[in-house]
Short mmCIF file of C-alpha atoms in Angstrom, two decimals:
data_model
loop_
_atom_site.label_atom_id
_atom_site.label_comp_id
_atom_site.label_asym_id
_atom_site.label_seq_id
_atom_site.Cartn_x
_atom_site.Cartn_y
_atom_site.Cartn_z
CA MET F 27 -25.53 4.25 46.54
CA CYS F 28 -27.12 1.76 45.89
CA ASP F 29 -28.39 3.09 42.90
CA ALA F 30 -24.70 4.49 41.64
CA SER F 31 -22.95 2.63 38.39
CA ILE F 32 -20.94 -0.11 38.20
CA ALA F 33 -17.69 0.74 36.64
CA VAL F 34 -16.04 -1.35 33.68
CA PHE F 35 -12.78 -0.42 33.30
CA ASP F 36 -10.28 -1.85 30.77
CA SER F 37 -7.74 -0.72 27.69
CA GLY F 38 -9.74 -0.80 25.22
CA LEU F 39 -12.21 -3.99 23.55
CA GLY F 40 -11.35 -7.33 25.41
CA GLY F 41 -12.59 -6.03 28.58
CA LEU F 42 -16.63 -6.41 27.00
CA THR F 43 -15.98 -9.91 27.69
CA VAL F 44 -15.85 -10.30 30.88
CA LEU F 45 -18.50 -6.97 30.92
CA LYS F 46 -20.76 -9.92 29.25
CA GLU F 47 -20.44 -12.00 32.28
CA VAL F 48 -21.05 -8.83 34.85
CA MET F 49 -24.36 -7.95 32.56
CA ARG F 50 -25.22 -10.91 32.40
CA ALA F 51 -24.76 -12.09 36.62
CA LEU F 52 -26.29 -8.34 37.92
CA PRO F 53 -29.21 -7.16 35.24
CA HIS F 54 -30.62 -5.09 37.98
CA GLU F 55 -27.20 -2.94 38.04
CA ASN F 56 -26.06 -0.01 36.37
CA ILE F 57 -22.76 -0.75 34.38
CA LEU F 58 -20.32 2.42 33.01
CA TYR F 59 -17.64 0.57 30.48
CA PHE F 60 -14.94 2.85 30.25
CA GLY F 61 -12.01 1.90 27.22
CA ASP F 62 -9.41 3.67 27.18
CA MET F 63 -8.95 3.72 22.91
CA ALA F 64 -6.72 6.63 22.37
CA ARG F 65 -4.18 3.95 23.87
CA VAL F 66 -5.27 0.15 23.43
CA PRO F 67 -2.86 -1.95 23.87
CA TYR F 68 -0.98 -1.83 27.23
CA GLY F 69 0.31 -5.19 27.05
CA GLY F 70 3.80 -4.19 25.74
CA ARG F 71 3.65 -1.41 28.13
CA SER F 72 6.06 -0.30 30.76
CA PRO F 73 4.46 -0.80 34.65
CA LYS F 74 5.27 2.84 35.09
CA THR F 75 2.50 3.33 32.06
CA ILE F 76 0.08 1.22 32.64
CA ILE F 77 0.14 2.88 36.25
CA ARG F 78 -0.17 5.99 34.02
CA TYR F 79 -2.55 5.51 32.59
CA ALA F 80 -5.13 3.63 35.33
CA LEU F 81 -5.34 5.93 37.41
CA GLU F 82 -5.70 8.56 34.82
CA ASN F 83 -8.46 7.14 33.09
CA VAL F 84 -9.91 6.13 36.99
CA ARG F 85 -9.93 9.32 38.14
CA PHE F 86 -11.73 10.78 35.05
CA LEU F 87 -14.41 7.86 36.27
CA MET F 88 -14.66 8.41 39.61
CA GLN F 89 -16.68 12.38 38.52
CA ARG F 90 -18.91 9.82 37.45
CA PRO F 91 -21.53 8.52 40.40
CA ILE F 92 -19.74 5.16 40.66
CA LYS F 93 -20.34 2.33 43.33
CA CYS F 94 -17.72 -0.32 42.00
CA LEU F 95 -14.24 -0.44 39.84
CA VAL F 96 -14.03 -3.48 38.38
CA VAL F 97 -10.74 -3.69 36.13
CA ALA F 98 -11.81 -6.23 33.36
CA CYS F 99 -8.10 -5.07 32.04
CA HIS F 100 -5.53 -8.31 33.04
CA THR F 101 -2.69 -6.03 32.10
CA VAL F 102 -3.56 -3.18 34.37
CA SER F 103 -5.16 -5.82 37.00
CA ALA F 104 -1.63 -6.93 37.79
CA TYR F 105 0.48 -3.52 38.14
CA ALA F 106 -2.25 -1.05 39.21
CA LEU F 107 -4.47 -2.41 41.48
CA GLN F 108 -2.95 -1.23 44.74
CA ASP F 109 -2.38 1.94 43.43
CA LEU F 110 -6.13 2.44 42.44
CA GLN F 111 -7.28 0.79 45.83
CA ARG F 112 -4.96 3.10 47.82
CA GLU F 113 -7.12 5.94 45.65
CA PHE F 114 -9.85 5.75 45.93
CA SER F 115 -12.50 4.82 49.09
CA ILE F 116 -15.10 2.47 46.23
CA PRO F 117 -14.59 -1.01 46.52
CA VAL F 118 -11.81 -1.96 43.33
CA LEU F 119 -11.96 -5.98 41.79
CA GLY F 120 -8.80 -6.63 39.16
CA VAL F 121 -9.67 -10.44 37.48
CA ILE F 122 -6.48 -11.96 38.91
CA GLU F 123 -8.19 -12.82 42.42
CA PRO F 124 -11.63 -14.07 40.79
CA LEU F 125 -9.86 -15.79 38.72
CA VAL F 126 -6.63 -17.98 40.86
CA GLN F 127 -9.54 -18.75 42.71
CA GLU F 128 -11.03 -20.86 40.18
CA VAL F 129 -8.69 -22.30 39.45
CA PHE F 130 -8.01 -23.71 42.87
CA LYS F 131 -11.53 -25.80 42.15
CA LYS F 132 -10.06 -27.41 39.25
CA ASN F 133 -7.63 -28.14 41.29
CA PRO F 134 -5.01 -28.75 38.60
CA LYS F 135 -1.63 -30.16 38.44
CA ARG F 136 0.38 -28.80 35.97
CA ILE F 137 -0.73 -25.30 35.05
CA LEU F 138 0.23 -22.62 31.46
CA ILE F 139 -0.79 -18.91 31.97
CA LEU F 140 -1.71 -17.07 28.40
CA ALA F 141 -1.27 -13.19 29.36
CA THR F 142 0.51 -10.52 27.32
CA GLN F 143 4.21 -9.40 27.81
CA ALA F 144 3.52 -6.91 30.21
CA THR F 145 1.28 -9.38 32.62
CA ILE F 146 4.14 -12.28 31.98
CA ALA F 147 6.94 -10.09 33.53
CA SER F 148 4.97 -9.35 36.32
CA ASN F 149 4.92 -12.21 37.23
CA ILE F 150 1.26 -12.16 39.62
CA TYR F 151 -0.23 -15.19 38.09
CA PRO F 152 2.70 -17.63 39.74
CA THR F 153 2.60 -15.56 42.41
CA ARG F 154 -0.49 -15.56 43.70
CA ILE F 155 -0.96 -18.80 43.04
CA LEU F 156 2.18 -20.23 44.58
CA GLU F 157 1.69 -18.53 47.73
CA LYS F 158 -1.80 -21.15 47.66
CA ASP F 159 0.69 -24.41 46.70
CA PRO F 160 4.08 -24.39 46.37
CA LYS F 161 4.21 -27.74 44.89
CA MET F 162 1.37 -26.86 41.64
CA GLU F 163 4.00 -26.55 38.60
CA ILE F 164 3.69 -23.20 36.72
CA PHE F 165 4.81 -22.14 32.72
CA SER F 166 3.94 -18.88 31.43
CA ILE F 167 3.57 -17.77 28.14
CA ALA F 168 3.42 -14.08 26.73
CA ALA F 169 1.19 -14.48 23.02
CA PRO F 170 0.62 -11.05 22.43
CA LEU F 171 -0.67 -12.17 19.00
CA PHE F 172 -3.45 -13.12 20.17
CA VAL F 173 -5.45 -9.88 20.85
CA PRO F 174 -4.31 -8.95 17.24
CA LEU F 175 -5.13 -11.77 15.06
CA VAL F 176 -8.69 -11.67 17.13
CA GLU F 177 -9.39 -7.59 15.76
CA GLU F 178 -8.36 -8.95 12.50
CA GLY F 179 -11.30 -11.17 12.65
CA LEU F 180 -9.17 -14.91 12.24
CA GLY F 181 -9.52 -16.19 15.31
CA ALA F 182 -10.39 -19.20 13.25
CA HIS F 183 -8.12 -19.29 10.75
CA LEU F 184 -5.57 -22.19 9.38
CA ALA F 185 -2.35 -19.19 9.88
CA THR F 186 -3.76 -18.94 13.85
CA ASP F 187 -3.93 -22.27 15.02
CA LEU F 188 0.45 -22.10 13.11
CA ILE F 189 1.01 -19.29 15.62
CA VAL F 190 -0.64 -20.97 18.54
CA LYS F 191 1.16 -23.84 17.40
CA GLU F 192 4.85 -21.76 16.91
CA TYR F 193 3.63 -20.12 20.64
CA PHE F 194 2.87 -23.91 22.60
CA ARG F 195 6.03 -25.44 20.80
CA GLN F 196 8.40 -24.72 24.55
CA ILE F 197 5.75 -26.49 26.00
CA GLU F 198 5.95 -29.46 24.08
CA GLY F 199 5.70 -32.65 26.26
CA GLN F 200 4.81 -30.55 29.40
CA ASN F 201 1.71 -32.76 30.16
CA ILE F 202 -0.74 -29.12 31.02
CA ASP F 203 -3.73 -29.56 32.76
CA ALA F 204 -5.63 -27.46 32.71
CA ALA F 205 -4.43 -22.77 31.23
CA ILE F 206 -5.10 -19.64 32.24
CA LEU F 207 -6.80 -17.30 28.96
CA GLY F 208 -5.15 -14.76 31.46
CA CYS F 209 -5.87 -11.56 28.56
CA THR F 210 -9.56 -10.29 28.04
CA HIS F 211 -9.30 -10.77 24.11
CA TYR F 212 -8.21 -14.29 25.13
CA PRO F 213 -11.32 -16.07 25.28
CA LEU F 214 -12.89 -14.42 21.58
CA ILE F 215 -9.14 -17.28 20.49
CA ARG F 216 -10.45 -20.36 22.89
CA GLU F 217 -10.94 -23.00 19.81
CA ALA F 218 -7.37 -22.32 18.52
CA ILE F 219 -6.30 -22.85 22.18
CA GLN F 220 -7.90 -25.70 22.95
CA LYS F 221 -7.14 -27.28 19.56
CA GLY F 222 -2.81 -26.49 19.78
CA LEU F 223 -3.40 -27.37 23.72
CA GLY F 224 -5.78 -30.65 23.35
CA GLU F 225 -8.96 -31.43 24.32
CA LYS F 226 -7.92 -32.81 27.34
CA VAL F 227 -6.80 -29.37 29.46
CA LEU F 228 -9.57 -27.24 31.31
CA LEU F 229 -9.10 -23.15 29.90
CA ILE F 230 -10.31 -21.77 32.65
CA GLU F 231 -10.78 -17.33 32.22
CA SER F 232 -11.64 -14.77 33.79
CA GLY F 233 -15.38 -13.90 32.75
CA ALA F 234 -17.45 -15.33 34.86
CA PRO F 235 -15.63 -15.49 38.07
CA THR F 236 -15.02 -12.01 37.91
CA ALA F 237 -18.79 -11.15 37.70
CA LYS F 238 -19.28 -13.90 40.98
CA ALA F 239 -16.47 -12.58 42.45
CA LEU F 240 -18.69 -9.13 41.41
CA CYS F 241 -22.28 -10.29 42.98
CA GLN F 242 -20.15 -11.22 46.38
CA LEU F 243 -18.26 -7.98 47.17
CA LEU F 244 -22.06 -6.03 46.58
CA GLU F 245 -24.22 -8.13 47.64
CA LYS F 246 -21.78 -8.20 51.33
CA GLU F 247 -21.27 -4.30 50.52
CA GLY F 248 -24.59 -3.44 51.31
CA LEU F 249 -24.57 -2.24 47.89
CA LEU F 250 -26.71 -4.53 45.31
CA SER F 251 -29.28 -2.45 43.11
CA GLN F 252 -33.31 -2.91 43.08
CA ARG F 253 -33.97 -1.62 39.87
CA ALA F 254 -35.65 -4.10 37.35
CA LEU F 255 -33.28 -2.91 34.43
CA GLY F 256 -29.99 -2.13 34.19
CA LYS F 257 -28.80 0.14 31.83
CA LEU F 258 -25.20 0.24 30.12
CA SER F 259 -23.07 2.73 29.05
CA PHE F 260 -20.17 3.47 27.29
CA ILE F 261 -16.68 6.46 27.39
CA VAL F 262 -14.35 5.51 25.02
CA THR F 263 -10.77 8.23 25.15
CA ASP F 264 -11.10 7.65 20.66
CA GLN F 265 -12.83 5.86 17.67
CA ARG F 266 -16.58 6.64 19.46
CA GLU F 267 -17.80 4.84 16.32
CA LYS F 268 -15.78 1.82 15.57
CA PHE F 269 -16.19 1.01 19.60
CA CYS F 270 -20.41 1.28 18.57
CA ARG F 271 -20.68 -0.69 16.66
CA LEU F 272 -17.75 -3.95 17.51
CA ALA F 273 -19.69 -4.25 20.91
CA SER F 274 -23.47 -4.12 19.35
CA ASP F 275 -21.33 -7.29 17.00
CA PHE F 276 -19.97 -8.54 20.79
CA LEU F 277 -22.90 -8.37 22.96
CA GLY F 278 -24.82 -9.28 20.46
CA GLN F 279 -27.89 -5.94 20.88
CA ALA F 280 -28.01 -2.63 18.88
CA ILE F 281 -25.95 -0.40 21.62
CA ASP F 282 -27.34 3.21 21.20
CA LEU F 283 -24.57 6.07 19.46
CA GLU F 284 -26.00 8.62 22.09
CA ASP F 285 -25.04 5.49 24.71
CA VAL F 286 -21.24 6.29 23.39
CA GLU F 287 -19.73 9.22 25.16
CA GLU F 288 -16.14 9.85 24.05
CA VAL F 289 -13.86 12.01 26.53
CA ASP F 290 -10.71 13.44 25.11
CA VAL F 291 -7.76 12.12 26.67
CA ALA F 292 -5.74 15.99 26.54
CA VAL F 293 -8.43 15.89 29.89
CA LEU F 294 -7.69 13.15 31.34
CA MET U 12 21.74 26.08 11.90
CA CYS U 13 23.45 23.77 9.80
CA ASP U 14 24.61 22.29 13.17
CA ALA U 15 21.17 21.49 14.47
CA SER U 16 19.37 18.13 14.30
CA ILE U 17 17.50 16.64 12.23
CA ALA U 18 14.17 14.84 13.89
CA VAL U 19 13.35 12.64 12.65
CA PHE U 20 10.30 11.36 14.98
CA ASP U 21 7.62 8.23 14.63
CA SER U 22 5.55 6.40 16.33
CA GLY U 23 7.77 3.24 17.70
CA LEU U 24 10.00 1.33 16.11
CA GLY U 25 8.53 1.50 12.30
CA GLY U 26 10.70 4.98 12.07
CA LEU U 27 13.96 3.71 12.38
CA THR U 28 13.58 1.62 8.98
CA VAL U 29 13.68 5.32 6.82
CA LEU U 30 16.48 6.30 9.92
CA LYS U 31 18.63 4.05 8.93
CA GLU U 32 18.64 5.35 5.37
CA VAL U 33 18.82 8.89 6.46
CA MET U 34 22.08 7.46 8.31
CA ARG U 35 23.59 6.29 4.78
CA ALA U 36 22.55 9.54 3.38
CA LEU U 37 23.37 11.89 5.59
CA PRO U 38 26.72 10.39 7.27
CA HIS U 39 27.61 14.07 8.65
CA GLU U 40 24.78 15.28 10.54
CA ASN U 41 23.61 15.05 13.76
CA ILE U 42 20.46 12.86 13.77
CA LEU U 43 17.98 13.21 16.79
CA TYR U 44 14.67 10.00 16.55
CA PHE U 45 11.38 10.23 18.58
CA GLY U 46 9.97 7.23 18.72
CA ASP U 47 5.98 7.89 20.90
CA MET U 48 6.57 3.87 22.31
CA ALA U 49 3.96 4.92 25.18
CA ARG U 50 1.13 5.43 22.25
CA VAL U 51 1.81 3.50 19.58
CA PRO U 52 0.56 2.09 16.94
CA TYR U 53 -1.33 5.02 15.25
CA GLY U 54 -2.30 2.88 12.05
CA GLY U 55 -5.59 2.18 14.37
CA ARG U 56 -6.84 5.61 15.81
CA SER U 57 -8.92 8.46 14.62
CA PRO U 58 -7.31 11.27 12.62
CA LYS U 59 -8.11 13.93 15.73
CA THR U 60 -5.85 11.25 17.55
CA ILE U 61 -3.19 11.20 15.28
CA ILE U 62 -3.21 14.93 14.56
CA ARG U 63 -2.90 15.36 18.78
CA TYR U 64 -0.10 13.18 19.19
CA ALA U 65 1.63 14.37 16.81
CA LEU U 66 1.72 17.57 16.99
CA GLU U 67 2.26 17.01 21.18
CA ASN U 68 5.68 14.89 20.80
CA VAL U 69 6.64 17.40 18.10
CA ARG U 70 6.58 20.11 19.68
CA PHE U 71 8.13 18.42 22.19
CA LEU U 72 11.38 18.32 20.20
CA MET U 73 11.33 21.59 18.27
CA GLN U 74 12.30 22.67 22.01
CA ARG U 75 15.95 21.10 20.97
CA PRO U 76 17.55 22.64 18.23
CA ILE U 77 16.45 20.91 15.06
CA LYS U 78 16.83 22.55 11.81
CA CYS U 79 14.42 20.35 10.27
CA LEU U 80 11.74 17.56 10.87
CA VAL U 81 11.04 13.95 8.32
CA VAL U 82 7.94 12.21 9.44
CA ALA U 83 9.29 9.26 9.15
CA CYS U 84 5.51 7.38 10.08
CA HIS U 85 2.84 6.70 7.06
CA THR U 86 0.02 7.39 8.96
CA VAL U 87 0.97 10.80 10.27
CA SER U 88 2.09 11.72 6.99
CA ALA U 89 -0.68 10.96 6.20
CA TYR U 90 -2.75 12.83 8.68
CA ALA U 91 -0.67 15.63 10.47
CA LEU U 92 1.64 17.48 7.66
CA GLN U 93 0.36 19.68 7.32
CA ASP U 94 -1.06 20.38 11.00
CA LEU U 95 2.54 20.34 11.37
CA GLN U 96 4.29 22.95 8.58
CA ARG U 97 1.50 25.41 9.65
CA GLU U 98 2.96 25.34 13.10
CA PHE U 99 6.49 25.21 12.64
CA SER U 100 8.64 27.06 10.55
CA ILE U 101 10.94 24.12 10.34
CA PRO U 102 11.01 22.49 6.60
CA VAL U 103 8.73 19.41 8.06
CA LEU U 104 9.06 16.26 5.53
CA GLY U 105 6.54 13.25 5.19
CA VAL U 106 7.53 10.20 3.23
CA ILE U 107 4.61 10.79 1.11
CA GLU U 108 5.41 12.40 -1.47
CA PRO U 109 9.15 10.83 -1.93
CA LEU U 110 7.66 7.32 -2.15
CA VAL U 111 4.91 9.30 -4.88
CA GLN U 112 7.94 11.04 -6.81
CA GLU U 113 9.88 7.16 -7.04
CA VAL U 114 6.22 5.48 -8.24
CA PHE U 115 6.85 7.68 -11.00
CA LYS U 116 10.35 6.47 -11.94
CA LYS U 117 9.22 3.44 -12.09
CA ASN U 118 6.16 4.02 -14.20
CA PRO U 119 3.60 1.25 -13.11
CA LYS U 120 -0.06 1.00 -14.52
CA ARG U 121 -1.60 -0.68 -11.74
CA ILE U 122 0.15 0.03 -8.54
CA LEU U 123 -1.62 -1.20 -5.02
CA ILE U 124 -1.22 0.28 -1.21
CA LEU U 125 -1.07 -1.82 1.41
CA ALA U 126 -0.79 0.49 4.55
CA THR U 127 -2.93 0.64 8.28
CA GLN U 128 -6.17 0.72 8.22
CA ALA U 129 -5.64 4.86 9.07
CA THR U 130 -3.68 5.53 5.96
CA ILE U 131 -5.72 3.32 3.75
CA ALA U 132 -9.49 5.74 5.50
CA SER U 133 -6.82 8.92 4.93
CA ASN U 134 -7.14 8.17 0.48
CA ILE U 135 -4.11 10.01 0.48
CA TYR U 136 -1.76 7.84 -1.84
CA PRO U 137 -4.96 7.15 -4.28
CA THR U 138 -5.68 11.41 -4.23
CA ARG U 139 -2.30 12.11 -4.75
CA ILE U 140 -0.95 9.20 -7.76
CA LEU U 141 -4.35 9.81 -9.69
CA GLU U 142 -3.36 13.61 -9.49
CA LYS U 143 -0.25 12.54 -11.52
CA ASP U 144 -1.78 10.32 -13.79
CA PRO U 145 -5.96 9.79 -13.50
CA LYS U 146 -5.63 6.85 -15.87
CA MET U 147 -3.49 5.20 -12.63
CA GLU U 148 -5.18 1.68 -11.84
CA ILE U 149 -4.96 1.58 -8.00
CA PHE U 150 -5.95 -0.94 -5.63
CA SER U 151 -5.74 -0.67 -1.49
CA ILE U 152 -4.87 -2.82 1.41
CA ALA U 153 -5.11 -2.34 5.10
CA ALA U 154 -3.15 -4.67 6.24
CA PRO U 155 -2.69 -3.82 10.32
CA LEU U 156 -1.66 -7.88 10.92
CA PHE U 157 2.25 -7.01 9.48
CA VAL U 158 2.91 -5.04 12.21
CA PRO U 159 2.87 -6.91 15.55
CA LEU U 160 4.07 -9.66 13.13
CA VAL U 161 7.48 -8.41 12.59
CA GLU U 162 7.25 -6.78 16.19
CA GLU U 163 7.03 -10.92 17.38
CA GLY U 164 9.84 -12.42 15.00
CA LEU U 165 7.45 -13.88 12.89
CA GLY U 166 8.40 -11.71 9.24
CA ALA U 167 9.11 -15.82 7.52
CA HIS U 168 6.73 -17.85 9.10
CA LEU U 169 4.70 -19.52 7.75
CA ALA U 170 2.23 -18.22 9.41
CA THR U 171 3.05 -14.49 8.35
CA ASP U 172 3.21 -16.58 4.96
CA LEU U 173 -0.65 -16.83 5.10
CA ILE U 174 -1.62 -13.63 6.54
CA VAL U 175 -0.81 -12.74 3.73
CA LYS U 176 -2.52 -14.56 1.07
CA GLU U 177 -5.55 -14.01 3.27
CA TYR U 178 -5.04 -10.08 2.87
CA PHE U 179 -3.63 -9.67 -1.42
CA ARG U 180 -7.50 -12.88 -1.39
CA GLN U 181 -9.20 -9.67 -2.44
CA ILE U 182 -6.78 -8.93 -5.29
CA GLU U 183 -6.34 -12.31 -7.71
CA GLY U 184 -5.68 -11.61 -10.66
CA GLN U 185 -6.09 -8.22 -10.85
CA ASN U 186 -2.51 -7.84 -12.45
CA ILE U 187 -0.31 -5.56 -10.10
CA ASP U 188 3.06 -4.66 -11.78
CA ALA U 189 4.63 -3.08 -8.47
CA ALA U 190 2.95 -1.86 -4.43
CA ILE U 191 4.06 0.67 -1.92
CA LEU U 192 5.05 -0.20 0.99
CA GLY U 193 3.22 2.36 2.86
CA CYS U 194 3.62 1.84 6.64
CA THR U 195 7.32 1.51 7.76
CA HIS U 196 7.24 -1.22 9.71
CA TYR U 197 6.87 -3.24 5.98
CA PRO U 198 10.02 -3.23 4.38
CA LEU U 199 10.81 -5.55 7.09
CA ILE U 200 8.45 -7.87 5.65
CA ARG U 201 9.42 -7.45 2.31
CA GLU U 202 10.46 -10.77 1.04
CA ALA U 203 7.08 -12.59 2.77
CA ILE U 204 5.00 -10.02 0.72
CA GLN U 205 7.33 -10.24 -2.19
CA LYS U 206 6.12 -13.97 -2.16
CA GLY U 207 2.92 -13.47 -1.79
CA LEU U 208 2.71 -11.20 -4.39
CA GLY U 209 5.02 -12.83 -7.17
CA GLU U 210 7.88 -11.72 -8.59
CA LYS U 211 7.39 -9.71 -11.36
CA VAL U 212 5.04 -6.95 -8.64
CA LEU U 213 8.49 -4.26 -7.81
CA LEU U 214 8.12 -3.51 -3.79
CA ILE U 215 8.03 0.13 -3.49
CA GLU U 216 9.54 1.72 0.36
CA SER U 217 9.70 5.06 1.46
CA GLY U 218 13.23 4.77 3.09
CA ALA U 219 15.95 5.39 0.73
CA PRO U 220 13.62 7.89 -1.00
CA THR U 221 12.68 9.74 1.52
CA ALA U 222 16.57 9.81 2.81
CA LYS U 223 17.11 11.11 -1.09
CA ALA U 224 14.59 14.08 -1.06
CA LEU U 225 15.82 15.14 3.04
CA CYS U 226 19.55 15.58 0.93
CA GLN U 227 17.93 18.09 -1.78
CA LEU U 228 15.94 20.06 0.80
CA LEU U 229 18.76 20.57 2.84
CA GLU U 230 21.07 22.20 -0.43
CA LYS U 231 18.69 23.86 -0.76
CA GLU U 232 17.92 25.39 2.47
CA GLY U 233 21.49 25.28 2.77
CA LEU U 234 21.19 23.30 5.99
CA LEU U 235 24.06 20.81 5.23
CA SER U 236 26.40 20.12 8.07
CA GLN U 237 29.95 20.36 7.38
CA ARG U 238 31.28 18.22 10.23
CA ALA U 239 33.21 14.90 10.52
CA LEU U 240 30.80 12.57 11.08
CA GLY U 241 26.96 12.94 12.66
CA LYS U 242 25.63 11.95 16.43
CA LEU U 243 23.23 9.39 16.31
CA SER U 244 20.64 9.90 20.04
CA PHE U 245 17.45 9.26 20.25
CA ILE U 246 14.01 10.28 22.50
CA VAL U 247 11.27 7.80 23.56
CA THR U 248 8.16 8.80 25.77
CA ASP U 249 7.75 4.57 27.31
CA GLN U 250 10.65 1.42 27.17
CA ARG U 251 13.77 2.59 26.80
CA GLU U 252 15.79 -0.36 27.16
CA LYS U 253 13.84 -1.79 25.44
CA PHE U 254 13.71 0.32 22.67
CA CYS U 255 17.69 0.84 22.88
CA ARG U 256 17.46 -3.09 22.99
CA LEU U 257 15.38 -3.33 19.87
CA ALA U 258 17.10 -0.24 17.90
CA SER U 259 20.61 -1.93 18.92
CA ASP U 260 19.55 -4.77 16.80
CA PHE U 261 18.14 -3.14 13.79
CA LEU U 262 20.59 -0.48 13.33
CA GLY U 263 23.66 -3.32 13.07
CA GLN U 264 25.49 -0.37 15.82
CA ALA U 265 25.97 -0.56 19.81
CA ILE U 266 23.19 2.42 20.62
CA ASP U 267 24.50 2.85 24.65
CA LEU U 268 21.95 3.60 26.70
CA GLU U 269 22.65 6.91 27.68
CA ASP U 270 22.11 8.15 24.68
CA VAL U 271 18.30 7.15 25.15
CA GLU U 272 16.34 9.62 27.07
CA GLU U 273 12.64 8.68 28.11
CA VAL U 274 10.81 11.88 28.37
CA ASP U 275 6.88 11.35 30.77
CA VAL U 276 4.01 11.22 27.85
CA ALA U 277 2.57 14.27 31.21
CA VAL U 278 5.25 16.35 29.81
CA LEU U 279 4.18 16.59 26.38
#
């Protein structure tokens, strides 16, 4: 079982920000990344559809030798984690618990949740945070435009600064001291968010805390690989070539197109 | 057969701009609008996936009494029109032919195509235009951000003006005299596009020309309805309530939630 792969599931490309941290923390592991490029983005869809897509994708993934599943997508972690944990016997780790634990290491008092419409509507971050500290003051903003802005390469554009400002108008004067980047794309627009919130606001993202929680989980379960160097492979539901190109750029290492498999959504 | 409905198929909400013109031109017709809200947007997907989704949706639609299908989505019209026409025996009308005919009524010399990445990659507008006039000068720009900007209600925001300017940088000094709004969302961002191109540039959209072509088609085929007033109904694959609210706003008439049916993508 130790030789089986870690699966990292995401709705599309965004989960590569989590994958990068998992690769860094666990260089000996084989990792299989799944991106549902045929049905991305999930952040504006209904809970029912998010859960359906998550289950379909992971049922397919489970035909492979997988020892552990990381749900990199916050929207899926918000809605489908329990269903996934119930249906599959391997450990399933979402990004929300590790991120919330990270929040409490930093001890903020007034925190902003930035996420997709669906994640905000789920209320999962405020719920989890208030369970641990009912006095925390929480503000929530759905920022759906951040994803296409990043994907169009406009993260560092003046237009993005203006959109950030527009989104943050509703928390003006609220003296936020930390913000959760509650969508896998948002670390890629980190500078614009930091500028919009001010340099004093601490930005908390999910990649490194999730990778750390994964290490602890594998260690606890006796599932760590002993091989010299792990191998990286990918499954996507559409746009194999485009994904390969973008993932190579993002990870800063050439990915062989042969390591990117395309599966037809019809078989899911 | 005259009493059967006209189906208007779109990947999501955008096709409402076409629906509005069809309703205006054909008030006696029953119209059934289909929006694939569970898998929108199509504009960044592969041809294979666009064709698959189009066929699945229209196969489902064909279980209803439909006399004619309007493909409101430019991306679907670009890739799947022939497959749809081959598979189904009713008339299938896309938005591209009517729009190209409209272009030639206006007699431009240097024209800009604005559309999704997939529609631009299909090269369908340049191909159709150059078939009719090989001397026409054509410029193409994929403008994927226009859709989420409209959906976030930022069509009239300074950030949108900057993004328009960014997209149009590549045609600076090209003396365009007309532009095709080659995506159903783009008429909703018309003012920003007009500002970006200058007042002299003629913007050509698909709604009215498609509605006119549809009238001619129904008349020619003897399919016009004789009823007093048509009825409007909807099928969506996700987000029934949200769709109902947005469609009511957009069409400027209250849509009864009972007239919006939600079909599970699993049955498609």
